[in-house]
Amino acid sequence: MRIAILTDYYYPQLSGITEHVHGQATHLSARGHEVTVITGNLFRPPSVTDEDAAPISRDAPFAIIRLGQALRL
């Protein structure tokens, strides 16, 4: 099955939504689904990131598409 997950929040933005989206996409991919996460480019990157906790997007078992600009208020 082909699945698209649309979200305002994804790495490097740290949040519970980010963790949920990443976990869901990872597990669906492991079950054999073709998963794509669609999110925006951050206008302003977060001032604090946790490099050890955040998975590297290029190693994800699913596609990540960044479109437009996502404003972090």
N, CA, C and O atoms as a DFTB+ gen file, in Angstrom:
292 C
 N C O
     1  1       0.851      -1.163       0.000
     2  2       0.000       0.000       0.000
     3  2       0.904       1.235       0.000
     4  3       1.942       1.242       0.663
     5  1       0.525       2.258      -0.724
     6  2       1.257       3.524      -0.729
     7  2       0.590       4.470       0.261
     8  3      -0.613       4.720       0.181
     9  1       1.384       4.996       1.198
    10  2       0.859       5.831       2.280
    11  2       1.627       7.143       2.321
    12  3       2.858       7.141       2.292
    13  1       0.914       8.265       2.387
    14  2       1.526       9.583       2.570
    15  2       1.107      10.122       3.935
    16  3      -0.071      10.095       4.290
    17  1       2.078      10.609       4.687
    18  2       1.804      11.225       5.985
    19  2       2.164      12.699       5.854
    20  3       3.325      13.033       5.619
    21  1       1.188      13.577       6.003
    22  2       1.411      15.017       5.919
    23  2       1.518      15.585       7.322
    24  3       0.682      15.292       8.177
    25  1       2.546      16.399       7.568
    26  2       2.748      16.940       8.903
    27  2       3.444      18.289       8.856
    28  3       4.268      18.535       7.976
    29  1       3.118      19.157       9.793
    30  2       3.811      20.438       9.948
    31  2       5.117      20.257      10.710
    32  3       6.016      21.091      10.603
    33  1       5.230      19.184      11.475
    34  2       6.371      18.990      12.358
    35  2       7.148      17.735      11.987
    36  3       6.604      16.631      11.999
    37  1       8.415      17.911      11.660
    38  2       9.316      16.787      11.434
    39  2      10.732      17.274      11.669
    40  3      10.982      18.479      11.672
    41  1      11.656      16.354      11.864
    42  2      13.030      16.715      12.197
    43  2      13.568      17.757      11.231
    44  3      13.315      17.658      10.031
    45  1      14.306      18.756      11.717
    46  2      14.963      18.859      13.010
    47  2      14.088      19.446      14.121
    48  3      14.570      19.610      15.242
    49  1      12.821      19.766      13.848
    50  2      11.912      20.254      14.886
    51  2      11.609      19.119      15.855
    52  3      11.112      18.073      15.436
    53  1      11.894      19.302      17.128
    54  2      11.650      18.269      18.130
    55  2      10.270      18.444      18.749
    56  3       9.930      19.527      19.226
    57  1       9.481      17.383      18.741
    58  2       8.163      17.421      19.374
    59  2       7.605      16.006      19.441
    60  3       8.149      15.081      18.837
    61  1       6.536      15.854      20.167
    62  2       5.872      14.566      20.235
    63  2       5.288      14.167      18.896
    64  3       5.279      12.987      18.544
    65  1       4.798      15.147      18.145
    66  2       4.258      14.867      16.812
    67  2       5.362      14.332      15.909
    68  3       5.154      13.379      15.158
    69  1       6.532      14.947      15.987
    70  2       7.675      14.498      15.201
    71  2       7.996      13.043      15.510
    72  3       8.180      12.238      14.597
    73  1       8.063      12.705      16.788
    74  2       8.367      11.332      17.204
    75  2       7.295      10.359      16.721
    76  3       7.613       9.262      16.260
    77  1       6.024      10.757      16.824
    78  2       4.928       9.895      16.411
    79  2       4.977       9.631      14.903
    80  3       4.845       8.488      14.465
    81  1       5.164      10.682      14.119
    82  2       5.223      10.548      12.662
    83  2       6.379       9.646      12.258
    84  3       6.213       8.759      11.420
    85  1       7.548       9.865      12.848
    86  2       8.716       9.051      12.506
    87  2       8.486       7.579      12.870
    88  3       8.795       6.686      12.081
    89  1       7.947       7.335      14.058
    90  2       7.680       5.963      14.484
    91  2       6.658       5.277      13.600
    92  3       6.833       4.119      13.221
    93  1       5.596       5.985      13.273
    94  2       4.548       5.404      12.432
    95  2       5.093       5.092      11.036
    96  3       4.833       4.015      10.498
    97  1       5.835       6.012      10.456
    98  2       6.396       5.789       9.122
    99  2       7.392       4.632       9.127
   100  3       7.409       3.826       8.197
   101  1       8.215       4.545      10.159
   102  2       9.198       3.471      10.263
   103  2       8.517       2.103      10.358
   104  3       8.914       1.162       9.671
   105  1       7.497       1.996      11.204
   106  2       6.817       0.718      11.394
   107  2       5.995       0.316      10.167
   108  3       5.931      -0.864       9.822
   109  1       5.372       1.286       9.515
   110  2       4.627       0.960       8.295
   111  2       5.571       0.493       7.193
   112  3       5.249      -0.432       6.446
   113  1       6.743       1.135       7.089
   114  2       7.748       0.714       6.105
   115  2       8.229      -0.702       6.391
   116  3       8.427      -1.494       5.469
   117  1       8.416      -1.020       7.676
   118  2       8.874      -2.355       8.059
   119  2       7.851      -3.429       7.694
   120  3       8.210      -4.590       7.495
   121  1       6.593      -3.047       7.606
   122  2       5.538      -3.993       7.237
   123  2       5.380      -4.114       5.722
   124  3       4.505      -4.831       5.236
   125  1       6.244      -3.399       4.975
   126  2       6.227      -3.534       3.523
   127  2       5.477      -2.450       2.774
   128  3       5.345      -2.533       1.553
   129  1       4.983      -1.438       3.468
   130  2       4.266      -0.352       2.805
   131  2       5.260       0.669       2.241
   132  3       6.362       0.832       2.765
   133  1       4.860       1.342       1.185
   134  2       5.664       2.418       0.599
   135  2       5.196       3.730       1.253
   136  3       4.105       4.220       0.959
   137  1       6.027       4.290       2.135
   138  2       5.633       5.453       2.939
   139  2       6.399       6.690       2.495
   140  3       7.599       6.631       2.226
   141  1       5.686       7.818       2.423
   142  2       6.293       9.117       2.141
   143  2       5.815      10.101       3.198
   144  3       4.613      10.237       3.425
   145  1       6.756      10.789       3.845
   146  2       6.423      11.857       4.794
   147  2       6.542      13.171       4.041
   148  3       7.586      13.462       3.456
   149  1       5.477      13.966       4.051
   150  2       5.458      15.259       3.371
   151  2       5.377      16.350       4.429
   152  3       4.451      16.375       5.239
   153  1       6.352      17.247       4.416
   154  2       6.431      18.306       5.419
   155  2       7.014      19.554       4.772
   156  3       7.416      19.523       3.609
   157  1       7.061      20.642       5.514
   158  2       7.612      21.889       4.999
   159  2       9.066      22.085       5.407
   160  3       9.558      21.432       6.327
   161  1       9.739      22.982       4.720
   162  2      11.068      23.418       5.135
   163  2      10.887      24.436       6.244
   164  3      10.018      25.302       6.148
   165  1      11.685      24.351       7.287
   166  2      11.558      25.305       8.387
   167  2      12.098      26.667       7.963
   168  3      13.206      26.774       7.437
   169  1      11.301      27.702       8.198
   170  2      11.727      29.077       7.917
   171  2      12.859      29.458       8.863
   172  3      13.860      30.043       8.449
   173  1      12.688      29.119      10.143
   174  2      13.731      29.311      11.159
   175  2      13.989      27.985      11.841
   176  3      13.098      27.448      12.499
   177  1      15.199      27.439      11.698
   178  2      15.500      26.174      12.390
   179  2      15.398      26.361      13.904
   180  3      15.596      27.471      14.396
   181  1      15.095      25.306      14.643
   182  2      14.994      25.418      16.098
   183  2      16.336      25.818      16.703
   184  3      17.394      25.439      16.200
   185  1      16.278      26.583      17.783
   186  2      17.506      27.048      18.422
   187  2      18.206      25.926      19.178
   188  3      19.417      25.985      19.388
   189  1      17.459      24.906      19.587
   190  2      18.037      23.786      20.319
   191  2      17.657      22.501      19.596
   192  3      16.485      22.275      19.294
   193  1      18.643      21.667      19.323
   194  2      18.371      20.361      18.737
   195  2      19.108      19.312      19.554
   196  3      20.112      19.604      20.205
   197  1      18.613      18.129      19.511
   198  2      19.243      17.009      20.210
   199  2      19.765      16.060      19.142
   200  3      19.050      15.164      18.694
   201  1      21.007      16.260      18.739
   202  2      21.587      15.480      17.655
   203  2      21.635      13.988      17.973
   204  3      21.531      13.169      17.061
   205  1      21.788      13.617      19.233
   206  2      21.855      12.205      19.596
   207  2      20.489      11.528      19.512
   208  3      20.403      10.348      19.170
   209  1      19.426      12.260      19.819
   210  2      18.094      11.662      19.855
   211  2      17.416      11.684      18.490
   212  3      16.631      10.786      18.183
   213  1      17.698      12.681      17.673
   214  2      17.020      12.823      16.389
   215  2      17.620      11.879      15.352
   216  3      18.826      11.910      15.110
   217  1      16.773      11.029      14.729
   218  2      17.297      10.154      13.686
   219  2      17.708      10.962      12.462
   220  3      17.133      12.016      12.189
   221  1      18.679      10.481      11.741
   222  2      19.136      11.151      10.536
   223  2      18.151      10.824       9.419
   224  3      17.935       9.654       9.103
   225  1      17.556      11.847       8.825
   226  2      16.509      11.648       7.827
   227  2      16.995      10.837       6.634
   228  3      16.225      10.062       6.068
   229  1      18.256      10.997       6.237
   230  2      18.726      10.288       5.049
   231  2      18.832       8.782       5.282
   232  3      18.918       8.019       4.321
   233  1      18.827       8.346       6.532
   234  2      18.881       6.924       6.847
   235  2      17.493       6.326       7.059
   236  3      17.373       5.134       7.343
   237  1      16.460       7.125       6.927
   238  2      15.102       6.650       7.166
   239  2      14.697       5.660       6.064
   240  3      15.094       5.822       4.910
   241  1      13.912       4.642       6.417
   242  2      13.483       3.644       5.426
   243  2      12.279       4.110       4.606
   244  3      11.552       3.288       4.047
   245  1      12.071       5.414       4.535
   246  2      10.941       5.969       3.794
   247  2      11.367       7.298       3.180
   248  3      12.383       7.873       3.570
   249  1      10.590       7.778       2.227
   250  2      10.905       9.031       1.542
   251  2      10.418      10.223       2.364
   252  3       9.388      10.151       3.035
   253  1      11.171      11.312       2.301
   254  2      10.779      12.568       2.965
   255  2      10.787      13.656       1.910
   256  3      11.803      13.891       1.256
   257  1       9.644      14.326       1.744
   258  2       9.519      15.412       0.775
   259  2       9.255      16.686       1.551
   260  3       8.336      16.746       2.368
   261  1      10.066      17.711       1.293
   262  2       9.885      19.018       1.946
   263  2       9.433      20.025       0.898
   264  3      10.107      20.243      -0.109
   265  1       8.276      20.635       1.154
   266  2       7.690      21.595       0.234
   267  2       7.455      22.917       0.920
   268  3       7.086      22.939       2.094
   269  1       7.654      24.012       0.233
   270  2       7.328      25.327       0.772
   271  2       8.088      25.661       2.038
   272  3       9.204      25.190       2.258
   273  1       7.454      26.499       2.883
   274  2       8.048      26.951       4.131
   275  2       7.088      26.675       5.280
   276  3       5.892      26.950       5.177
   277  1       7.609      26.134       6.367
   278  2       6.834      25.933       7.588
   279  2       7.337      26.937       8.615
   280  3       8.520      26.931       8.953
   281  1       6.470      27.785       9.107
   282  2       6.853      28.777      10.106
   283  2       6.776      28.183      11.490
   284  3       5.762      27.590      11.855
   285  1       7.824      28.331      12.261
   286  2       7.826      27.901      13.658
   287  2       7.679      29.142      14.487
   288  3       8.572      29.990      14.492
   289  1       6.575      29.276      15.191
   290  2       6.329      30.494      15.992
   291  2       6.856      30.370      17.374
   292  3       6.730      31.301      18.169
